[in-house]
PDB file of C-alpha atoms in Angstrom:
ATOM      1  CA  MET A   1     -54.647 -14.411  17.425  1.00  0.00           C
ATOM      2  CA  ARG A   2     -55.440 -13.232  20.920  1.00  0.00           C
ATOM      3  CA  GLY A   3     -56.889  -9.766  21.427  1.00  0.00           C
ATOM      4  CA  GLU A   4     -58.379  -7.206  19.069  1.00  0.00           C
ATOM      5  CA  LEU A   5     -57.187  -6.561  15.526  1.00  0.00           C
ATOM      6  CA  HIS A   6     -57.559  -2.960  14.334  1.00  0.00           C
ATOM      7  CA  VAL A   7     -56.690  -2.143  10.720  1.00  0.00           C
ATOM      8  CA  VAL A   8     -55.975   1.586  10.739  1.00  0.00           C
ATOM      9  CA  ASP A   9     -54.903   4.303   8.340  1.00  0.00           C
ATOM     10  CA  ASP A  10     -52.337   5.756  10.751  1.00  0.00           C
ATOM     11  CA  VAL A  11     -50.614   3.338  13.132  1.00  0.00           C
ATOM     12  CA  PRO A  12     -48.678   5.995  15.123  1.00  0.00           C
ATOM     13  CA  ALA A  13     -51.869   8.000  15.731  1.00  0.00           C
ATOM     14  CA  ALA A  14     -53.717   4.895  16.888  1.00  0.00           C
ATOM     15  CA  PHE A  15     -50.760   4.044  19.125  1.00  0.00           C
ATOM     16  CA  CYS A  16     -51.023   7.447  20.815  1.00  0.00           C
ATOM     17  CA  GLU A  17     -54.680   6.804  21.589  1.00  0.00           C
ATOM     18  CA  VAL A  18     -53.865   3.446  23.194  1.00  0.00           C
ATOM     19  CA  VAL A  19     -51.140   5.046  25.343  1.00  0.00           C
ATOM     20  CA  ALA A  20     -53.644   7.669  26.465  1.00  0.00           C
ATOM     21  CA  GLU A  21     -56.158   4.949  27.330  1.00  0.00           C
ATOM     22  CA  ALA A  22     -53.571   3.062  29.381  1.00  0.00           C
ATOM     23  CA  TRP A  23     -52.532   6.262  31.162  1.00  0.00           C
ATOM     24  CA  ARG A  24     -56.118   7.084  32.137  1.00  0.00           C
ATOM     25  CA  ALA A  25     -56.676   3.533  33.406  1.00  0.00           C
ATOM     26  CA  HIS A  26     -53.536   3.233  35.533  1.00  0.00           C
ATOM     27  CA  GLU A  27     -54.138   3.135  39.277  1.00  0.00           C
ATOM     28  CA  ARG A  28     -50.688   3.261  40.851  1.00  0.00           C
ATOM     29  CA  ASN A  29     -48.425   6.208  41.580  1.00  0.00           C
ATOM     30  CA  ARG A  30     -46.263   5.326  38.600  1.00  0.00           C
ATOM     31  CA  PHE A  31     -47.498   4.625  35.079  1.00  0.00           C
ATOM     32  CA  SER A  32     -45.301   1.713  34.010  1.00  0.00           C
ATOM     33  CA  LEU A  33     -44.639   1.005  30.352  1.00  0.00           C
ATOM     34  CA  ALA A  34     -42.172  -1.040  28.345  1.00  0.00           C
ATOM     35  CA  LEU A  35     -40.849   0.347  25.069  1.00  0.00           C
ATOM     36  CA  SER A  36     -39.823  -1.423  21.887  1.00  0.00           C
ATOM     37  CA  GLY A  37     -37.470  -0.927  18.944  1.00  0.00           C
ATOM     38  CA  GLY A  38     -37.578  -0.799  15.163  1.00  0.00           C
ATOM     39  CA  ASP A  39     -38.749   1.644  12.527  1.00  0.00           C
ATOM     40  CA  THR A  40     -42.435   1.422  13.434  1.00  0.00           C
ATOM     41  CA  ALA A  41     -41.665   2.040  17.098  1.00  0.00           C
ATOM     42  CA  ARG A  42     -39.605   5.077  16.165  1.00  0.00           C
ATOM     43  CA  ARG A  43     -42.504   6.542  14.195  1.00  0.00           C
ATOM     44  CA  CYS A  44     -44.885   5.840  17.071  1.00  0.00           C
ATOM     45  CA  TYR A  45     -42.615   7.498  19.616  1.00  0.00           C
ATOM     46  CA  GLU A  46     -41.956  10.530  17.442  1.00  0.00           C
ATOM     47  CA  ARG A  47     -45.695  11.044  17.105  1.00  0.00           C
ATOM     48  CA  LEU A  48     -46.261  10.557  20.823  1.00  0.00           C
ATOM     49  CA  ALA A  49     -43.507  13.078  21.639  1.00  0.00           C
ATOM     50  CA  THR A  50     -45.247  15.781  19.608  1.00  0.00           C
ATOM     51  CA  TRP A  51     -48.858  14.760  20.241  1.00  0.00           C
ATOM     52  CA  PRO A  52     -50.634  17.938  21.387  1.00  0.00           C
ATOM     53  CA  ASP A  53     -53.470  16.099  23.170  1.00  0.00           C
ATOM     54  CA  SER A  54     -51.332  13.694  25.183  1.00  0.00           C
ATOM     55  CA  PRO A  55     -52.592  13.371  28.765  1.00  0.00           C
ATOM     56  CA  VAL A  56     -49.435  11.577  29.956  1.00  0.00           C
ATOM     57  CA  ASP A  57     -47.471  13.193  32.784  1.00  0.00           C
ATOM     58  CA  TRP A  58     -44.054  11.751  32.110  1.00  0.00           C
ATOM     59  CA  SER A  59     -42.801  12.764  35.538  1.00  0.00           C
ATOM     60  CA  GLN A  60     -45.121  10.035  36.832  1.00  0.00           C
ATOM     61  CA  ALA A  61     -43.975   7.374  34.367  1.00  0.00           C
ATOM     62  CA  ALA A  62     -41.650   4.430  34.938  1.00  0.00           C
ATOM     63  CA  VAL A  63     -40.044   3.448  31.639  1.00  0.00           C
ATOM     64  CA  TYR A  64     -38.752  -0.058  30.916  1.00  0.00           C
ATOM     65  CA  TRP A  65     -37.756  -1.919  27.759  1.00  0.00           C
ATOM     66  CA  GLY A  66     -39.259  -5.157  26.491  1.00  0.00           C
ATOM     67  CA  ASP A  67     -36.025  -6.132  24.789  1.00  0.00           C
ATOM     68  CA  GLU A  68     -32.549  -4.794  24.116  1.00  0.00           C
ATOM     69  CA  ARG A  69     -29.424  -5.690  22.216  1.00  0.00           C
ATOM     70  CA  CYS A  70     -26.232  -6.283  24.168  1.00  0.00           C
ATOM     71  CA  VAL A  71     -24.578  -3.105  22.924  1.00  0.00           C
ATOM     72  CA  PRO A  72     -23.731   0.195  24.660  1.00  0.00           C
ATOM     73  CA  LEU A  73     -26.805   2.322  25.330  1.00  0.00           C
ATOM     74  CA  ASP A  74     -25.598   4.952  22.866  1.00  0.00           C
ATOM     75  CA  HIS A  75     -24.956   2.399  20.085  1.00  0.00           C
ATOM     76  CA  GLU A  76     -26.863   2.954  16.846  1.00  0.00           C
ATOM     77  CA  ASP A  77     -28.558  -0.447  17.271  1.00  0.00           C
ATOM     78  CA  SER A  78     -29.699   0.208  20.853  1.00  0.00           C
ATOM     79  CA  ASN A  79     -33.421   0.363  21.559  1.00  0.00           C
ATOM     80  CA  HIS A  80     -32.563   2.654  24.467  1.00  0.00           C
ATOM     81  CA  ARG A  81     -30.961   5.143  22.086  1.00  0.00           C
ATOM     82  CA  LEU A  82     -33.937   4.940  19.721  1.00  0.00           C
ATOM     83  CA  ALA A  83     -36.399   5.700  22.515  1.00  0.00           C
ATOM     84  CA  ARG A  84     -34.305   8.594  23.801  1.00  0.00           C
ATOM     85  CA  GLU A  85     -33.978  10.172  20.360  1.00  0.00           C
ATOM     86  CA  ALA A  86     -37.594   9.661  19.356  1.00  0.00           C
ATOM     87  CA  LEU A  87     -39.409  10.236  22.655  1.00  0.00           C
ATOM     88  CA  LEU A  88     -37.676  10.594  25.988  1.00  0.00           C
ATOM     89  CA  ASP A  89     -35.428  13.568  25.217  1.00  0.00           C
ATOM     90  CA  ALA A  90     -38.470  15.442  23.942  1.00  0.00           C
ATOM     91  CA  VAL A  91     -40.891  14.798  26.808  1.00  0.00           C
ATOM     92  CA  GLY A  92     -38.466  15.737  29.575  1.00  0.00           C
ATOM     93  CA  PRO A  93     -37.273  13.752  32.583  1.00  0.00           C
ATOM     94  CA  VAL A  94     -39.381  10.731  33.415  1.00  0.00           C
ATOM     95  CA  GLY A  95     -40.156   9.610  36.923  1.00  0.00           C
ATOM     96  CA  GLU A  96     -38.113   6.400  36.623  1.00  0.00           C
ATOM     97  CA  LEU A  97     -35.861   5.174  33.834  1.00  0.00           C
ATOM     98  CA  HIS A  98     -34.785   1.537  33.779  1.00  0.00           C
ATOM     99  CA  PRO A  99     -32.440   0.739  30.879  1.00  0.00           C
ATOM    100  CA  MET A 100     -31.933  -2.934  30.033  1.00  0.00           C
ATOM    101  CA  LEU A 101     -28.316  -3.947  30.608  1.00  0.00           C
ATOM    102  CA  CYS A 102     -27.232  -7.400  29.528  1.00  0.00           C
ATOM    103  CA  ASP A 103     -24.926  -7.915  32.514  1.00  0.00           C
ATOM    104  CA  GLU A 104     -27.849  -7.258  34.875  1.00  0.00           C
ATOM    105  CA  ALA A 105     -30.370  -9.758  33.512  1.00  0.00           C
ATOM    106  CA  ASP A 106     -31.257 -11.249  36.892  1.00  0.00           C
ATOM    107  CA  ASP A 107     -31.748  -7.824  38.456  1.00  0.00           C
ATOM    108  CA  TYR A 108     -34.015  -6.735  35.603  1.00  0.00           C
ATOM    109  CA  ASP A 109     -35.979  -9.960  35.900  1.00  0.00           C
ATOM    110  CA  ARG A 110     -36.573  -9.369  39.616  1.00  0.00           C
ATOM    111  CA  ARG A 111     -37.533  -5.746  39.030  1.00  0.00           C
ATOM    112  CA  VAL A 112     -40.074  -6.583  36.332  1.00  0.00           C
ATOM    113  CA  ALA A 113     -41.478  -9.532  38.272  1.00  0.00           C
ATOM    114  CA  GLY A 114     -41.915  -7.291  41.319  1.00  0.00           C
ATOM    115  CA  LEU A 115     -44.198  -4.939  39.425  1.00  0.00           C
ATOM    116  CA  GLY A 116     -46.975  -7.478  39.249  1.00  0.00           C
ATOM    117  CA  GLY A 117     -47.539  -6.493  35.624  1.00  0.00           C
ATOM    118  CA  LEU A 118     -46.842  -3.310  33.679  1.00  0.00           C
ATOM    119  CA  ASP A 119     -49.608  -0.921  32.700  1.00  0.00           C
ATOM    120  CA  LEU A 120     -48.563  -1.045  29.038  1.00  0.00           C
ATOM    121  CA  VAL A 121     -46.198  -3.182  26.971  1.00  0.00           C
ATOM    122  CA  HIS A 122     -45.408  -2.102  23.400  1.00  0.00           C
ATOM    123  CA  LEU A 123     -44.361  -4.802  20.958  1.00  0.00           C
ATOM    124  CA  GLY A 124     -43.632  -5.074  17.256  1.00  0.00           C
ATOM    125  CA  LEU A 125     -43.679  -7.915  14.758  1.00  0.00           C
ATOM    126  CA  GLY A 126     -40.759  -9.177  12.679  1.00  0.00           C
ATOM    127  CA  PRO A 127     -41.091 -10.721   9.213  1.00  0.00           C
ATOM    128  CA  ASP A 128     -40.125 -14.070  10.790  1.00  0.00           C
ATOM    129  CA  GLY A 129     -42.928 -13.800  13.348  1.00  0.00           C
ATOM    130  CA  HIS A 130     -40.734 -12.713  16.264  1.00  0.00           C
ATOM    131  CA  THR A 131     -41.833 -10.180  18.825  1.00  0.00           C
ATOM    132  CA  ALA A 132     -39.673  -8.461  21.457  1.00  0.00           C
ATOM    133  CA  SER A 133     -36.516 -10.598  21.030  1.00  0.00           C
ATOM    134  CA  LEU A 134     -38.432 -13.874  21.088  1.00  0.00           C
ATOM    135  CA  PHE A 135     -37.190 -15.505  17.886  1.00  0.00           C
ATOM    136  CA  PRO A 136     -38.421 -18.731  16.290  1.00  0.00           C
ATOM    137  CA  GLY A 137     -36.593 -21.672  17.835  1.00  0.00           C
ATOM    138  CA  SER A 138     -34.757 -19.535  20.383  1.00  0.00           C
ATOM    139  CA  PRO A 139     -34.058 -20.580  23.999  1.00  0.00           C
ATOM    140  CA  ALA A 140     -36.254 -17.866  25.527  1.00  0.00           C
ATOM    141  CA  LEU A 141     -39.373 -19.605  24.254  1.00  0.00           C
ATOM    142  CA  ALA A 142     -38.667 -22.378  26.766  1.00  0.00           C
ATOM    143  CA  ALA A 143     -37.936 -20.034  29.696  1.00  0.00           C
ATOM    144  CA  PRO A 144     -39.354 -21.093  33.079  1.00  0.00           C
ATOM    145  CA  ALA A 145     -42.858 -19.784  33.701  1.00  0.00           C
ATOM    146  CA  ASP A 146     -41.671 -17.693  36.651  1.00  0.00           C
ATOM    147  CA  ARG A 147     -39.007 -15.913  34.611  1.00  0.00           C
ATOM    148  CA  HIS A 148     -39.822 -12.452  33.196  1.00  0.00           C
ATOM    149  CA  VAL A 149     -36.543 -11.439  31.536  1.00  0.00           C
ATOM    150  CA  VAL A 150     -33.929 -13.743  29.988  1.00  0.00           C
ATOM    151  CA  PRO A 151     -30.919 -13.579  27.665  1.00  0.00           C
ATOM    152  CA  ASN A 152     -31.650 -14.712  24.125  1.00  0.00           C
ATOM    153  CA  GLU A 153     -30.384 -14.698  20.560  1.00  0.00           C
ATOM    154  CA  ASP A 154     -31.640 -15.535  17.084  1.00  0.00           C
ATOM    155  CA  PRO A 155     -30.428 -19.073  16.293  1.00  0.00           C
ATOM    156  CA  THR A 156     -30.470 -18.292  12.569  1.00  0.00           C
ATOM    157  CA  GLY A 157     -28.167 -15.285  12.956  1.00  0.00           C
ATOM    158  CA  ALA A 158     -30.540 -13.133  10.911  1.00  0.00           C
ATOM    159  CA  ASN A 159     -30.977 -10.716  13.815  1.00  0.00           C
ATOM    160  CA  PRO A 160     -27.505  -9.820  15.114  1.00  0.00           C
ATOM    161  CA  HIS A 161     -26.326  -9.233  18.704  1.00  0.00           C
ATOM    162  CA  PRO A 162     -27.179 -11.218  21.823  1.00  0.00           C
ATOM    163  CA  ARG A 163     -30.244  -9.816  23.553  1.00  0.00           C
ATOM    164  CA  LEU A 164     -32.264  -9.482  26.706  1.00  0.00           C
ATOM    165  CA  THR A 165     -35.981  -9.965  26.250  1.00  0.00           C
ATOM    166  CA  PHE A 166     -39.266 -10.129  28.071  1.00  0.00           C
ATOM    167  CA  THR A 167     -40.641 -13.660  28.198  1.00  0.00           C
ATOM    168  CA  PRO A 168     -44.253 -14.549  27.390  1.00  0.00           C
ATOM    169  CA  THR A 169     -44.826 -14.486  31.166  1.00  0.00           C
ATOM    170  CA  ALA A 170     -43.854 -10.813  31.400  1.00  0.00           C
ATOM    171  CA  VAL A 171     -46.030  -9.934  28.421  1.00  0.00           C
ATOM    172  CA  ALA A 172     -49.024 -11.844  29.784  1.00  0.00           C
ATOM    173  CA  ALA A 173     -48.816 -10.008  33.122  1.00  0.00           C
ATOM    174  CA  ALA A 174     -49.315  -6.598  31.467  1.00  0.00           C
ATOM    175  CA  ARG A 175     -52.639  -4.867  31.814  1.00  0.00           C
ATOM    176  CA  LEU A 176     -52.536  -3.832  28.175  1.00  0.00           C
ATOM    177  CA  VAL A 177     -50.310  -4.911  25.291  1.00  0.00           C
ATOM    178  CA  VAL A 178     -50.180  -2.957  22.032  1.00  0.00           C
ATOM    179  CA  VAL A 179     -48.571  -4.506  18.958  1.00  0.00           C
ATOM    180  CA  THR A 180     -47.849  -2.123  16.075  1.00  0.00           C
ATOM    181  CA  VAL A 181     -47.395  -3.560  12.585  1.00  0.00           C
ATOM    182  CA  GLU A 182     -46.651  -1.678   9.380  1.00  0.00           C
ATOM    183  CA  GLY A 183     -45.737  -2.690   5.852  1.00  0.00           C
ATOM    184  CA  GLU A 184     -46.248  -5.427   3.295  1.00  0.00           C
ATOM    185  CA  SER A 185     -43.087  -7.183   4.534  1.00  0.00           C
ATOM    186  CA  LYS A 186     -45.000  -8.092   7.729  1.00  0.00           C
ATOM    187  CA  ARG A 187     -48.065  -9.505   5.966  1.00  0.00           C
ATOM    188  CA  ALA A 188     -46.987 -13.152   5.898  1.00  0.00           C
ATOM    189  CA  ALA A 189     -46.012 -13.083   9.593  1.00  0.00           C
ATOM    190  CA  LEU A 190     -49.284 -11.389  10.529  1.00  0.00           C
ATOM    191  CA  ASP A 191     -51.221 -13.977   8.533  1.00  0.00           C
ATOM    192  CA  GLN A 192     -49.515 -16.693  10.555  1.00  0.00           C
ATOM    193  CA  VAL A 193     -50.438 -14.986  13.816  1.00  0.00           C
ATOM    194  CA  ARG A 194     -54.036 -14.520  12.709  1.00  0.00           C
ATOM    195  CA  ALA A 195     -54.213 -18.221  11.855  1.00  0.00           C
ATOM    196  CA  GLY A 196     -52.700 -19.249  15.190  1.00  0.00           C
ATOM    197  CA  GLY A 197     -49.498 -20.394  13.514  1.00  0.00           C
ATOM    198  CA  ASP A 198     -46.398 -21.603  15.309  1.00  0.00           C
ATOM    199  CA  VAL A 199     -44.550 -18.292  15.526  1.00  0.00           C
ATOM    200  CA  PRO A 200     -43.513 -16.465  18.724  1.00  0.00           C
ATOM    201  CA  ALA A 201     -45.922 -13.572  18.195  1.00  0.00           C
ATOM    202  CA  SER A 202     -48.823 -16.029  18.418  1.00  0.00           C
ATOM    203  CA  LEU A 203     -47.949 -16.344  22.119  1.00  0.00           C
ATOM    204  CA  VAL A 204     -48.846 -12.707  22.821  1.00  0.00           C
ATOM    205  CA  ASP A 205     -51.587 -12.741  25.426  1.00  0.00           C
ATOM    206  CA  ALA A 206     -52.702 -10.443  28.252  1.00  0.00           C
ATOM    207  CA  PRO A 207     -55.934  -9.120  29.774  1.00  0.00           C
ATOM    208  CA  GLY A 208     -55.959  -6.537  26.985  1.00  0.00           C
ATOM    209  CA  VAL A 209     -54.215  -6.897  23.607  1.00  0.00           C
ATOM    210  CA  ARG A 210     -54.526  -4.457  20.681  1.00  0.00           C
ATOM    211  CA  TRP A 211     -53.006  -5.189  17.293  1.00  0.00           C
ATOM    212  CA  LEU A 212     -52.692  -1.910  15.361  1.00  0.00           C
ATOM    213  CA  VAL A 213     -52.063  -2.849  11.745  1.00  0.00           C
ATOM    214  CA  ASP A 214     -51.814  -0.769   8.586  1.00  0.00           C
ATOM    215  CA  HIS A 215     -53.501  -1.735   5.313  1.00  0.00           C
ATOM    216  CA  ASP A 216     -50.284  -2.987   3.709  1.00  0.00           C
ATOM    217  CA  ALA A 217     -49.657  -5.471   6.524  1.00  0.00           C
ATOM    218  CA  ALA A 218     -53.304  -6.506   6.653  1.00  0.00           C
ATOM    219  CA  GLY A 219     -53.528  -6.997   2.894  1.00  0.00           C
ATOM    220  CA  THR A 220     -56.402  -4.548   2.542  1.00  0.00           C
ATOM    221  CA  SER A 221     -54.603  -1.838   0.570  1.00  0.00           C
TER     222      SER A 221
END
């Protein structure tokens, strides 16, 4: 495992603190961050939206996504819809909003590559060890090193819908990566990552990486 492992009582609260840290450290006009999907991400974003001590000025934020399903943005499976419902509609207009659209993969790749690294990338962890939409055995794991965003899909079919996803290159360019992990169902995958196992999440690397893990996932409950 690359980075720091933090076993915490409250993953969403710890996530808010990491966002605040990244905000205070950013040096450009726009604070750039990539959002995620899933139940843990929703809880993190709902807490961030109502966090009374948040220092983030969302009018100075540029919001991206680390992965997205190839569905309409208002579809119930869309990460874009999740982020809007849980966070973006509550914090008001953001400075820049960059939805991931599957028919614009090359444009999104160029846009992300041109940033020279985001200030913060938020990731999760699947029970199979995937992160973003980098699934075990999927084509994106062999993406060229200069590619930041690629189409991908789960070869097992367990995770439906074609996707767009950040590559390990895009993740590694971030100044800070935060991975949030909750629940006993993630324990086996986390154990593999901690042991350096051959799962996609083991590839997560960047100048700063924080794993925020609850006691159920860590096996300390």
